[in-house]
Coordinates of C-alpha atoms in Angstrom, one line a residue:
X1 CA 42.4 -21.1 -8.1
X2 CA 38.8 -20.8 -9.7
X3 CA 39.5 -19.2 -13.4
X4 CA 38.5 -15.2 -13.8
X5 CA 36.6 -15.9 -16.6
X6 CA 34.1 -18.1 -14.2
X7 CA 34.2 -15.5 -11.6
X8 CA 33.1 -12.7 -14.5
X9 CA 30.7 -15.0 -15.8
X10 CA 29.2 -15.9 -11.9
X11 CA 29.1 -11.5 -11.6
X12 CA 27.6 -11.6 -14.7
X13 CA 24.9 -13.7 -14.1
X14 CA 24.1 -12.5 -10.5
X15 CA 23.7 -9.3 -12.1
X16 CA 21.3 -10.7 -15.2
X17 CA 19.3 -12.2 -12.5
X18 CA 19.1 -8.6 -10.4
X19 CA 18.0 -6.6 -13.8
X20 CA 15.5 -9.7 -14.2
X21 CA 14.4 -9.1 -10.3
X22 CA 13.9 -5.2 -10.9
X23 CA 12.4 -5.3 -14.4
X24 CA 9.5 -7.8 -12.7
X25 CA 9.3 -5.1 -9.9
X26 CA 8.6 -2.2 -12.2
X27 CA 6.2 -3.9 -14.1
X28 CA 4.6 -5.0 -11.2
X29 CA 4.4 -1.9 -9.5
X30 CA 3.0 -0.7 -12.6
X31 CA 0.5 -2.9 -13.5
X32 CA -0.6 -2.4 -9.5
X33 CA -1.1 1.5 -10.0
X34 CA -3.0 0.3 -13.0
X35 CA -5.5 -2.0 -11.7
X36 CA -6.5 0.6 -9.1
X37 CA -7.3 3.2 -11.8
X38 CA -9.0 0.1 -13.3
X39 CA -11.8 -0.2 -10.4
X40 CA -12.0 3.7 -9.8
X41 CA -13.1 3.8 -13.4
X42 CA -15.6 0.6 -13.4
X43 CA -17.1 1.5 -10.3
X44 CA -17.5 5.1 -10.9
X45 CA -17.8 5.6 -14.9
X46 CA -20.6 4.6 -16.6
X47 CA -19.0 3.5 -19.8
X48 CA -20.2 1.6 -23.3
X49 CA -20.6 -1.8 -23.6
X50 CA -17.3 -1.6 -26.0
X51 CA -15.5 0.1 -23.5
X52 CA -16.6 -2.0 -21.0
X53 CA -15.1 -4.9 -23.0
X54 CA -12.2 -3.4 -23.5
X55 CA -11.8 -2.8 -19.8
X56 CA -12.6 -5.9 -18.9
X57 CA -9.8 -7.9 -21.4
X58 CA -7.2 -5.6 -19.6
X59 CA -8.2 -6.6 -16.3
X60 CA -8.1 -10.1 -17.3
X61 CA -4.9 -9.7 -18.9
X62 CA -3.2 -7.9 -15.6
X63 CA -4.8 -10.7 -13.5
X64 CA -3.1 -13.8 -15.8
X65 CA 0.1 -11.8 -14.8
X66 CA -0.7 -11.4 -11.0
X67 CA -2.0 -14.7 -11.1
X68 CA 1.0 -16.2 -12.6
X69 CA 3.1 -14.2 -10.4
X70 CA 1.8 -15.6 -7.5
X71 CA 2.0 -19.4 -8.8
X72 CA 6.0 -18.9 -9.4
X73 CA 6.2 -17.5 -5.8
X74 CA 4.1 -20.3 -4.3
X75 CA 6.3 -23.3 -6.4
X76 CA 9.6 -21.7 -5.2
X77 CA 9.1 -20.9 -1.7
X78 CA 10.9 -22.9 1.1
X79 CA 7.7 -23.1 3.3
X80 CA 4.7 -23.2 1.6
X81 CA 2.2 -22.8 4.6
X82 CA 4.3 -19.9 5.7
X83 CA 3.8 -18.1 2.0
X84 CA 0.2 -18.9 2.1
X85 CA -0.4 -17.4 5.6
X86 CA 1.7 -14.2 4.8
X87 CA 0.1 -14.3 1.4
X88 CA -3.6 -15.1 1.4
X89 CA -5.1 -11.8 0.5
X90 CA -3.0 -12.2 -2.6
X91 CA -4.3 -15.6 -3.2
X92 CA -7.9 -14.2 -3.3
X93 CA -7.0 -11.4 -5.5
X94 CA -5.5 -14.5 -7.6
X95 CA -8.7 -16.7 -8.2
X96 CA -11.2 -14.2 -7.5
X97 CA -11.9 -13.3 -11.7
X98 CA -13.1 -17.2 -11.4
X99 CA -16.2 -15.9 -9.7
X100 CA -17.5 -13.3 -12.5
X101 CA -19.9 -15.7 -12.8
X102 CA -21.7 -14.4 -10.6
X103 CA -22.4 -11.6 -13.3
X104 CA -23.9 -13.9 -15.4
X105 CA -26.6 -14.3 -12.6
X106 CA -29.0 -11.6 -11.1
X107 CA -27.6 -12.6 -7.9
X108 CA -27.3 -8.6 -6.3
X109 CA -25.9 -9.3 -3.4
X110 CA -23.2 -11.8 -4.4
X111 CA -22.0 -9.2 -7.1
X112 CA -21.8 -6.6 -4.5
X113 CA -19.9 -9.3 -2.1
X114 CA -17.4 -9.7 -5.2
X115 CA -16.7 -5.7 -5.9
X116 CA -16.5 -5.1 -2.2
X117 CA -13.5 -8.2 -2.0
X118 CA -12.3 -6.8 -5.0
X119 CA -11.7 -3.7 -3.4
X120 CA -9.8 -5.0 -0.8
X121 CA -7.6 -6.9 -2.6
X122 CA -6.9 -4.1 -5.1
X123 CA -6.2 -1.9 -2.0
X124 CA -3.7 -4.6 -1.1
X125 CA -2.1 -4.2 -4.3
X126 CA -2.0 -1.0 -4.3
X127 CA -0.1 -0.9 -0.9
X128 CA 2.4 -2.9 -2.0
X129 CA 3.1 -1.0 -5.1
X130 CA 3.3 2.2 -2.8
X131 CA 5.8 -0.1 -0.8
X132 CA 7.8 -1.0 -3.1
X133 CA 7.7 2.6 -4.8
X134 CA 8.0 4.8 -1.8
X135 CA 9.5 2.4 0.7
X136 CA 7.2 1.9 4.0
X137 CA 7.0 4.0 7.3
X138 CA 7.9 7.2 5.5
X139 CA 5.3 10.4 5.6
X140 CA 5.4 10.5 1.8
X141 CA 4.2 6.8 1.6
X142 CA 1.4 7.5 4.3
X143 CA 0.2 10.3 2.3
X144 CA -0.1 8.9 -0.4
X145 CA -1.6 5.3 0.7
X146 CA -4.1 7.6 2.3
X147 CA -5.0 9.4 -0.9
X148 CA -5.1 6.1 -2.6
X149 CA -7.4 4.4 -0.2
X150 CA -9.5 8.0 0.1
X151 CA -10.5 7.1 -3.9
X152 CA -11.1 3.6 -3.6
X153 CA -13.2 3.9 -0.5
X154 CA -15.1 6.6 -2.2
X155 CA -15.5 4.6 -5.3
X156 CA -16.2 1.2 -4.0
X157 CA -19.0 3.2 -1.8
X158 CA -20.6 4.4 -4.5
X159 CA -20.8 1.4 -6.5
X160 CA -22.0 -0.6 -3.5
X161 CA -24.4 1.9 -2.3
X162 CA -25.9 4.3 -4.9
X163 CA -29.6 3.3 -6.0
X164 CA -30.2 1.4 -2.9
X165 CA -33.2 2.1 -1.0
X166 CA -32.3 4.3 2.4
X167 CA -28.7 5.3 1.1
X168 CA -27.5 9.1 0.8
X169 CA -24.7 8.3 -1.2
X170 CA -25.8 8.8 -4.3
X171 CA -23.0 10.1 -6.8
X172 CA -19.4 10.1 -6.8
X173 CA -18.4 12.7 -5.0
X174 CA -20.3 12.2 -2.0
X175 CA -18.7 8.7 -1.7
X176 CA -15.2 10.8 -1.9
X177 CA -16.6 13.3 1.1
X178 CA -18.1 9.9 3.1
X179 CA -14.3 8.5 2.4
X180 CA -12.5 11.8 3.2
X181 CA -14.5 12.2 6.5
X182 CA -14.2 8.8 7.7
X183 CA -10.7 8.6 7.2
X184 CA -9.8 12.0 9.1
X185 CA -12.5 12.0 11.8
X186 CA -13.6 8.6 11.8
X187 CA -16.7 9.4 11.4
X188 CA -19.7 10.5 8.6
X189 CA -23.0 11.9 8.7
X190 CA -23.5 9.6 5.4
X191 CA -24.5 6.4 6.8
X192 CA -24.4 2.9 4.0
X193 CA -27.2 1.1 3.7
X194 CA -25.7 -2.3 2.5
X195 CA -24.0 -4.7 4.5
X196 CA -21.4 -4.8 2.2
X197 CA -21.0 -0.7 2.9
X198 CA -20.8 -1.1 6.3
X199 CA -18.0 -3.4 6.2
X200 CA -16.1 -0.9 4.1
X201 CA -17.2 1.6 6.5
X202 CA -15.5 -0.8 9.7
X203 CA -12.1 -0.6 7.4
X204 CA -11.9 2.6 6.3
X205 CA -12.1 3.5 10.2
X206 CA -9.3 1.3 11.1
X207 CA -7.1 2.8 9.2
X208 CA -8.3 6.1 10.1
X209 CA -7.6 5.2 13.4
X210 CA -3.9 4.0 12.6
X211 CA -3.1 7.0 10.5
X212 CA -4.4 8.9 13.5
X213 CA -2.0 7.7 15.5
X214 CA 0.8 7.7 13.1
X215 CA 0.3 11.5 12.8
X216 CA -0.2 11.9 16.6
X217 CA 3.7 10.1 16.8
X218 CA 5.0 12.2 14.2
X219 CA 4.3 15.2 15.9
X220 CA 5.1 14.2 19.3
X221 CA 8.6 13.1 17.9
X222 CA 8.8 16.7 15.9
X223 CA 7.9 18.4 19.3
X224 CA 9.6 16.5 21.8
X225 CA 12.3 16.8 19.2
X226 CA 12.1 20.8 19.4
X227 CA 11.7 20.5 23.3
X228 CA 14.8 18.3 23.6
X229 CA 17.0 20.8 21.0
X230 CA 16.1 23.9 23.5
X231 CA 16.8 21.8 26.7
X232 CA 20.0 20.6 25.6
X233 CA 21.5 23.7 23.7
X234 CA 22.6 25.1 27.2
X235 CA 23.9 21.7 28.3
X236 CA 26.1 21.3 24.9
X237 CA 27.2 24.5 25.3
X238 CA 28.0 24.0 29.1
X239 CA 30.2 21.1 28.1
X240 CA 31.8 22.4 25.9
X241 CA 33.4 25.8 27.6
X242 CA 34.5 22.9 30.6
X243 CA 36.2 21.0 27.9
X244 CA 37.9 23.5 27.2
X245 CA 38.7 24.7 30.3
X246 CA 40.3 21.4 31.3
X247 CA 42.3 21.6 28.2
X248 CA 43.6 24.5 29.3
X249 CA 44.7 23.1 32.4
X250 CA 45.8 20.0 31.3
X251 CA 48.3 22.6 28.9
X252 CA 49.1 24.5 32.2
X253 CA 50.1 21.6 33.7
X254 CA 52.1 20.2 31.4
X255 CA 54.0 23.6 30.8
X256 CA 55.4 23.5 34.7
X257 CA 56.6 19.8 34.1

């Protein structure tokens, strides 16, 4: 027989490695919620060059985490190809600070290329920390992903489309109305001018279009649901009173035996 004190120190160690596994999802999940808040503010706030540089060593900082986060995952997974495939938006999210050279350059349109893929991916982060957070599928999570992807939309809008020639969106807030509108009606009289905007536009309406048909599920279920209680209340009841009339028969029967 193994010795208890091997079995204890086995329990033990299963559960050191499932603090070690939740303490790396909180932090995670944290530092997720935190890059989001990250671009709202860089796209949206004009801020000192101090500030800016301050900003800018804690993205760099939450990216060396991310990026070593997704280097473990890639050396200890079984199928590599598989992990890349499932994984790939994460990968870009990973080498993507590599490319703020681009900043150093007046190259316009390859910065506004960069903050639209950086929107993306930090909308892909943000998912997952909602995920892992509010668990998926639930109302409460699609809410909430909705809000979250309401903001970035709106943000990323404005930084890609505020100054440039034949755009209305011109402050904050009317990238937050273009976002809000899209989203819940698919549609906005603000129109991007950039190419780049246009592609945000595109997404934004798909998932419009699949929270519109998450809602449109939800409430059939919720009605159907109602319909079904008042259809079958009479049934339920029905079955009952002949269950209990055939107990009663089933006693009568017995009592003549």
């Amino acid at each position: 027989m193994p010795d208890e004190n091997s079995l204890f120190d086995i329990e033990l160690d299963d559960r050191e490695r499932q603090l070690i596994r939740d303490v790396g999802e909180i932090v995670l999940t944290s530092l997720s919620l935190v890059f989001v808040g990250l671009l709202v503010v860089e796209y949206t706030v004009e801020l000192s060059a101090a500030w800016n540089r301050r900003l800018q060593l804690v993205g760099y900082v939450i990216w060396a985490i991310f990026a070593l986060e997704f280097v473990t995952r890639f050396t200890f997974a079984d199928e590599k190809r598989l992990f890349l495939r499932s994984n790939w938006l994460t990968g870009v999210a990973a080498v993507l600070p590599l490319f703020r050279v681009f900043r150093a350059v007046r190259a316009v349109r390859a910065v506004r290329s960069l903050r639209l893929v950086r929107l993306v991916t930090g909308a892909n982060r943000g998912m997952g920390a909602l995920r892992r957070t509010l668990g998926a599928g639930g109302v409460g999570y699609v809410l909430t992903l909705t809000l979250m992807v309401v903001l970035l939309a709106g943000s990323g809008m404005y930084s890609l489309e505020h100054n440039e020639p034949g755009s209305s969106i011109d402050s904050w807030t009317e990238g937050l109305w273009w976002s809000a509108t899209t989203v819940v009606t698919l549609g906005s009289a603000d129109y991007p001018a950039t190419s780049e905007g246009r592609i945000l536009s595109v997404l934004v309406m798909i998932y419009g279009l699949a929270v519109s048909g998450y809602v449109t599920a939800v409430l059939a279920v919720f009605l159907l649901g109602r319909r079904g209680g008042v259809a079958q209340g009479p049934r339920d009841g029905l079955g009952l009173e002949l269950r209990a009339l055939r107990d009663e028969v089933r006693a009568l029967r017995e009592q003549r035996q």
